[in-house]
Amino acid sequence: MSITAKPLAGALGAELWAPDGEPLDVTTIDDPGCAAIREALCAHHVVVIRDQQMDAAALARFGRRFGELERHPYLGGTSDEPEVVPVIKEPHETVNFGGGWHSEMSFLECPPMATALYAVEVPSFGGDTLFANQQAAYTGLSDTMKRFAESLSAVHSAARQYGRRGDSDRYAGQRSSMKVEVSDEAHAQLTHPVVRTHPETGAKALYVNRAFTEAISGMRRHESKALLDMLWSHAVGEQFTCRVRWEPGTLTMWDNRSVQHYALNDYHGQRRHMLRVTIAGDRPR
């Protein structure tokens, strides 16, 4: 099955359509069609498929076409599909989910390969998602910094978001529409390379993010902070980004091995309801 990809921006992102300009139907897509979506995902890092009709079961079936689904360790799923997480912000809430630059669950030993997010209900304005191409961010470093970064590893943890100290308890209480758990287990630390290699394309990408990266291994605190602040800022420069505007029925899939993302929180007083699955990945190398 052939698919037409229409780029969203120069750095990354594409909308996928049938060759005749009609919407794809991912609920009936065949194996060659899924292979074409995966190829587009590796090439564009973020793919957007409009005009879908999906529920939690349909989203789970779609995700399983690309690999094993995984459960979020600190978020509850639906009763019928525990791997499908409802991402909801009600009009009275002020804190959203994903409201900061991050790489999906980098605190895990094997973070997810990809995420698929489906829009059930969106606000009349706002609520877009930003994405940043971490392969382009790596390429944008000087040769000296590339070599230095490739020699480093970093410590990742879920403590700030889901641990029992810091902001996690406050955020959990303000996300009453979602099943958020705080846990001592969130303070566990994992080490990943600062630069990871994509297992399918061989491309190198920065792999540090503000939400879950705590320190550069083997550095004093002030050294680690200075380097991470620089890399965090560089990694999400405007020249590396694209923006997805949601409509009801929009399905967006992104490659967590090569992007960071940021859910904008600019729609207070309105409801936003999404469904999310993550597809299991391998350990960053």
Coordinates of C-alpha atoms in Angstrom, one line a residue:
M1 CA 0.0 0.0 0.0
S2 CA 1.4 3.4 -0.9
I3 CA 1.0 6.4 1.4
T4 CA 1.5 10.1 0.6
A5 CA 3.4 12.1 3.3
K6 CA 2.9 15.8 3.4
P7 CA 5.6 17.5 5.6
L8 CA 4.5 19.6 8.5
A9 CA 7.8 21.5 8.9
G10 CA 11.4 21.4 7.7
A11 CA 12.7 19.7 10.8
L12 CA 10.2 16.8 11.2
G13 CA 6.6 15.7 11.0
A14 CA 4.3 14.7 8.2
E15 CA 0.6 14.1 7.6
L16 CA -0.2 10.8 6.0
W17 CA -2.9 10.4 3.4
A18 CA -3.9 7.9 0.7
P19 CA -2.4 8.7 -2.7
D20 CA -5.8 10.0 -3.9
G21 CA -5.9 12.5 -1.0
E22 CA -8.5 10.6 0.9
P23 CA -8.0 9.8 4.6
L24 CA -6.4 6.6 5.6
D25 CA -8.4 4.2 7.7
V26 CA -6.0 2.7 10.2
T27 CA -8.7 0.3 11.6
T28 CA -8.7 -1.7 8.3
I29 CA -5.1 -1.1 7.1
D30 CA -3.1 -4.2 6.0
D31 CA 0.4 -5.3 6.8
P32 CA 2.0 -3.4 3.9
G33 CA 0.2 -0.3 5.0
C34 CA 1.5 -0.6 8.6
A35 CA 5.0 -1.1 7.1
A36 CA 4.6 2.1 5.1
I37 CA 3.5 3.9 8.3
R38 CA 6.6 2.6 10.1
E39 CA 8.8 3.7 7.3
A40 CA 7.3 7.2 7.4
L41 CA 7.7 7.3 11.2
C42 CA 11.4 6.5 10.9
A43 CA 11.8 9.1 8.1
H44 CA 9.7 11.9 9.6
H45 CA 9.7 11.0 13.4
V46 CA 6.1 12.2 13.8
V47 CA 3.2 11.1 11.6
V48 CA -0.3 12.6 11.8
I49 CA -3.4 10.7 10.4
R50 CA -6.6 12.7 10.3
D51 CA -10.3 11.7 10.3
Q52 CA -10.2 8.5 12.3
Q53 CA -13.0 6.8 14.2
M54 CA -11.5 5.0 17.2
D55 CA -12.2 3.9 20.7
A56 CA -9.8 2.5 23.2
A57 CA -10.0 -1.0 21.7
A58 CA -9.3 0.2 18.2
L59 CA -6.3 2.3 19.4
A60 CA -4.9 -0.8 21.2
R61 CA -5.3 -2.9 18.1
F62 CA -3.6 -0.3 16.0
G63 CA -0.7 0.0 18.5
R64 CA -0.2 -3.8 18.5
R65 CA 0.4 -3.7 14.8
F66 CA 3.8 -2.1 15.7
G67 CA 4.8 -4.1 18.7
E68 CA 3.9 -5.1 22.2
L69 CA 1.9 -2.5 24.2
E70 CA 3.1 -1.6 27.7
R71 CA 1.4 -0.3 30.8
H72 CA 2.4 3.0 32.2
P73 CA 3.9 2.3 35.7
Y74 CA 2.2 5.3 37.3
L75 CA -0.9 6.0 35.2
G76 CA -4.1 3.9 35.2
G77 CA -5.6 2.8 31.9
T78 CA -9.2 2.1 30.9
S79 CA -11.1 -0.8 32.5
D80 CA -11.2 -2.8 29.2
E81 CA -7.8 -1.8 27.8
P82 CA -5.4 -1.2 30.7
E83 CA -2.6 -0.2 28.2
V84 CA -4.7 2.6 26.9
V85 CA -4.4 5.7 29.1
P86 CA -7.1 8.4 29.0
V87 CA -5.3 11.8 29.0
I88 CA -7.9 14.2 30.2
K89 CA -7.9 17.8 31.4
E90 CA -11.2 19.1 32.7
P91 CA -12.3 22.8 32.5
H92 CA -11.6 23.4 36.3
E93 CA -8.1 21.9 36.2
T94 CA -5.0 24.0 35.7
V95 CA -2.2 21.4 35.4
N96 CA -2.1 19.3 32.2
F97 CA -0.4 16.0 31.5
G98 CA 2.9 16.2 29.5
G99 CA 3.2 20.0 30.0
G100 CA 6.9 20.2 29.5
W101 CA 9.6 19.0 27.1
H102 CA 10.3 15.3 27.7
S103 CA 11.2 12.0 26.1
E104 CA 8.5 9.4 26.8
M105 CA 9.3 7.4 30.0
S106 CA 13.1 7.7 29.6
F107 CA 13.3 6.6 33.3
L108 CA 12.6 3.0 32.2
E109 CA 15.3 0.5 31.3
C110 CA 13.7 0.0 27.9
P111 CA 11.7 3.2 27.2
P112 CA 8.9 3.0 24.6
M113 CA 9.7 2.8 20.9
A114 CA 6.7 4.9 19.9
T115 CA 3.5 6.6 21.3
A116 CA 0.2 6.8 19.5
L117 CA -2.2 9.5 20.7
Y118 CA -5.8 9.9 19.6
A119 CA -8.0 13.0 20.0
V120 CA -11.5 12.3 21.3
E121 CA -12.4 15.9 22.4
V122 CA -10.3 19.0 21.9
P123 CA -10.7 22.6 23.0
S124 CA -11.9 25.2 20.5
F125 CA -8.3 26.7 20.6
G126 CA -5.0 25.7 22.1
G127 CA -3.9 22.3 23.3
D128 CA -1.4 21.7 20.4
T129 CA 1.6 19.4 20.9
L130 CA 5.2 20.5 20.0
F131 CA 7.8 18.0 18.9
A132 CA 11.6 18.4 18.6
N133 CA 13.9 16.3 16.4
Q134 CA 16.7 15.1 18.6
Q135 CA 18.7 13.7 15.6
A136 CA 18.7 17.2 14.1
A137 CA 19.7 18.6 17.6
Y138 CA 22.6 16.2 17.7
T139 CA 23.7 17.1 14.2
G140 CA 23.5 20.8 15.2
L141 CA 26.2 20.4 17.8
S142 CA 29.8 21.2 17.1
D143 CA 32.0 18.3 16.2
T144 CA 33.8 18.8 19.5
M145 CA 30.6 18.7 21.5
K146 CA 29.4 15.6 19.6
R147 CA 32.4 13.7 20.6
F148 CA 32.2 14.8 24.2
A149 CA 28.5 14.0 24.4
E150 CA 29.0 10.6 22.9
S151 CA 31.4 9.7 25.7
L152 CA 28.8 10.5 28.4
S153 CA 25.9 8.8 30.2
A154 CA 23.2 10.3 32.2
V155 CA 20.9 9.3 35.2
H156 CA 17.2 9.2 34.6
S157 CA 14.4 9.0 37.2
A158 CA 10.6 9.5 37.5
A159 CA 11.0 11.0 40.9
R160 CA 10.1 14.6 40.0
Q161 CA 6.9 13.5 38.3
Y162 CA 5.7 10.5 40.2
G163 CA 7.9 10.3 43.4
R164 CA 6.9 11.1 46.9
R165 CA 8.7 14.3 47.2
G166 CA 9.1 17.4 45.0
D167 CA 6.2 18.5 42.7
S168 CA 4.8 15.0 42.1
D169 CA 2.2 14.9 44.9
R170 CA 1.0 18.4 44.1
Y171 CA 0.6 17.6 40.4
A172 CA -1.1 14.3 41.1
G173 CA -3.7 16.1 43.2
Q174 CA -4.3 18.6 40.5
R175 CA -4.9 15.9 37.8
S176 CA -8.0 14.5 39.5
S177 CA -9.5 13.4 36.1
M178 CA -6.6 11.0 35.6
K179 CA -5.5 7.9 37.7
V180 CA -2.0 9.2 38.8
E181 CA 0.0 7.2 41.3
V182 CA 2.9 8.5 43.3
S183 CA 5.3 5.8 44.4
D184 CA 8.6 5.2 46.2
E185 CA 9.6 3.2 43.1
A186 CA 9.7 6.3 41.1
H187 CA 12.9 7.3 42.8
A188 CA 14.8 4.4 41.2
Q189 CA 17.6 5.6 38.8
L190 CA 18.6 4.3 35.4
T191 CA 21.6 5.3 33.3
H192 CA 21.3 5.9 29.6
P193 CA 23.8 7.3 27.0
V194 CA 23.6 11.0 26.4
V195 CA 23.6 10.2 22.6
R196 CA 21.6 7.1 21.5
T197 CA 21.7 5.3 18.2
H198 CA 18.4 4.6 16.4
P199 CA 18.2 0.8 16.1
E200 CA 16.4 0.9 12.7
T201 CA 18.2 3.8 10.9
G202 CA 21.5 4.0 12.7
A203 CA 21.1 7.8 13.2
K204 CA 22.4 9.4 16.4
A205 CA 20.2 11.5 18.6
L206 CA 20.5 13.5 21.9
Y207 CA 18.8 11.6 24.7
V208 CA 18.5 14.0 27.7
N209 CA 15.3 15.8 28.8
R210 CA 14.3 18.2 31.6
A211 CA 11.5 16.0 33.0
F212 CA 13.5 12.8 33.7
T213 CA 17.2 13.4 33.3
E214 CA 18.7 14.2 36.7
A215 CA 22.5 14.3 36.2
I216 CA 25.4 13.5 34.0
S217 CA 27.2 10.5 35.4
G218 CA 30.6 11.1 36.9
M219 CA 30.3 14.9 37.1
R220 CA 30.1 17.3 40.0
R221 CA 26.7 18.8 40.5
H222 CA 27.6 22.3 39.1
E223 CA 29.3 20.7 36.1
S224 CA 26.3 18.5 35.3
K225 CA 23.8 21.3 35.7
A226 CA 25.7 23.6 33.4
L227 CA 26.0 20.9 30.6
L228 CA 22.5 19.7 31.0
D229 CA 21.1 23.2 30.9
M230 CA 22.9 23.8 27.6
L231 CA 21.9 20.5 26.1
W232 CA 18.2 20.9 27.2
S233 CA 18.0 24.4 25.7
H234 CA 19.8 23.4 22.5
A235 CA 17.7 20.2 22.0
V236 CA 14.4 22.1 21.7
G237 CA 15.5 25.0 19.6
E238 CA 12.8 26.3 17.2
Q239 CA 14.8 25.1 14.2
F240 CA 14.3 21.5 15.4
T241 CA 10.6 21.6 16.0
C242 CA 7.1 21.1 14.5
R243 CA 3.6 21.7 15.9
V244 CA 0.6 19.4 15.7
R245 CA -2.8 21.0 15.8
W246 CA -5.4 18.6 17.0
E247 CA -8.9 17.9 15.6
P248 CA -11.4 15.3 16.9
G249 CA -10.4 12.1 15.2
T250 CA -6.7 13.0 14.8
L251 CA -4.2 10.2 15.4
T252 CA -0.6 11.1 15.9
M253 CA 2.3 8.7 16.3
W254 CA 5.8 9.6 17.2
D255 CA 9.2 7.9 17.5
N256 CA 10.4 8.2 21.1
R257 CA 13.9 7.2 20.0
S258 CA 14.3 10.5 18.1
V259 CA 12.0 13.1 19.5
Q260 CA 10.9 15.0 22.6
H261 CA 7.4 16.4 22.9
Y262 CA 5.5 19.1 24.8
A263 CA 1.8 19.3 25.4
L264 CA 0.8 23.0 25.5
N265 CA -1.4 24.1 28.4
D266 CA -3.0 27.1 26.9
Y267 CA -6.7 26.2 27.0
H268 CA -7.8 26.8 30.6
G269 CA -11.6 26.4 31.1
Q270 CA -12.0 23.9 28.3
R271 CA -11.9 20.1 28.1
R272 CA -9.4 18.0 26.3
H273 CA -9.7 14.2 26.1
M274 CA -7.1 12.0 24.4
L275 CA -6.4 8.3 24.4
R276 CA -2.8 7.1 24.5
V277 CA -0.8 3.9 24.0
T278 CA 2.9 3.3 24.1
I279 CA 4.7 0.6 22.2
A280 CA 7.5 -1.3 23.9
G281 CA 11.1 -0.4 22.8
D282 CA 14.6 -1.6 23.6
R283 CA 17.4 -0.2 25.8
P284 CA 19.0 2.9 24.4
R285 CA 22.5 2.3 23.1

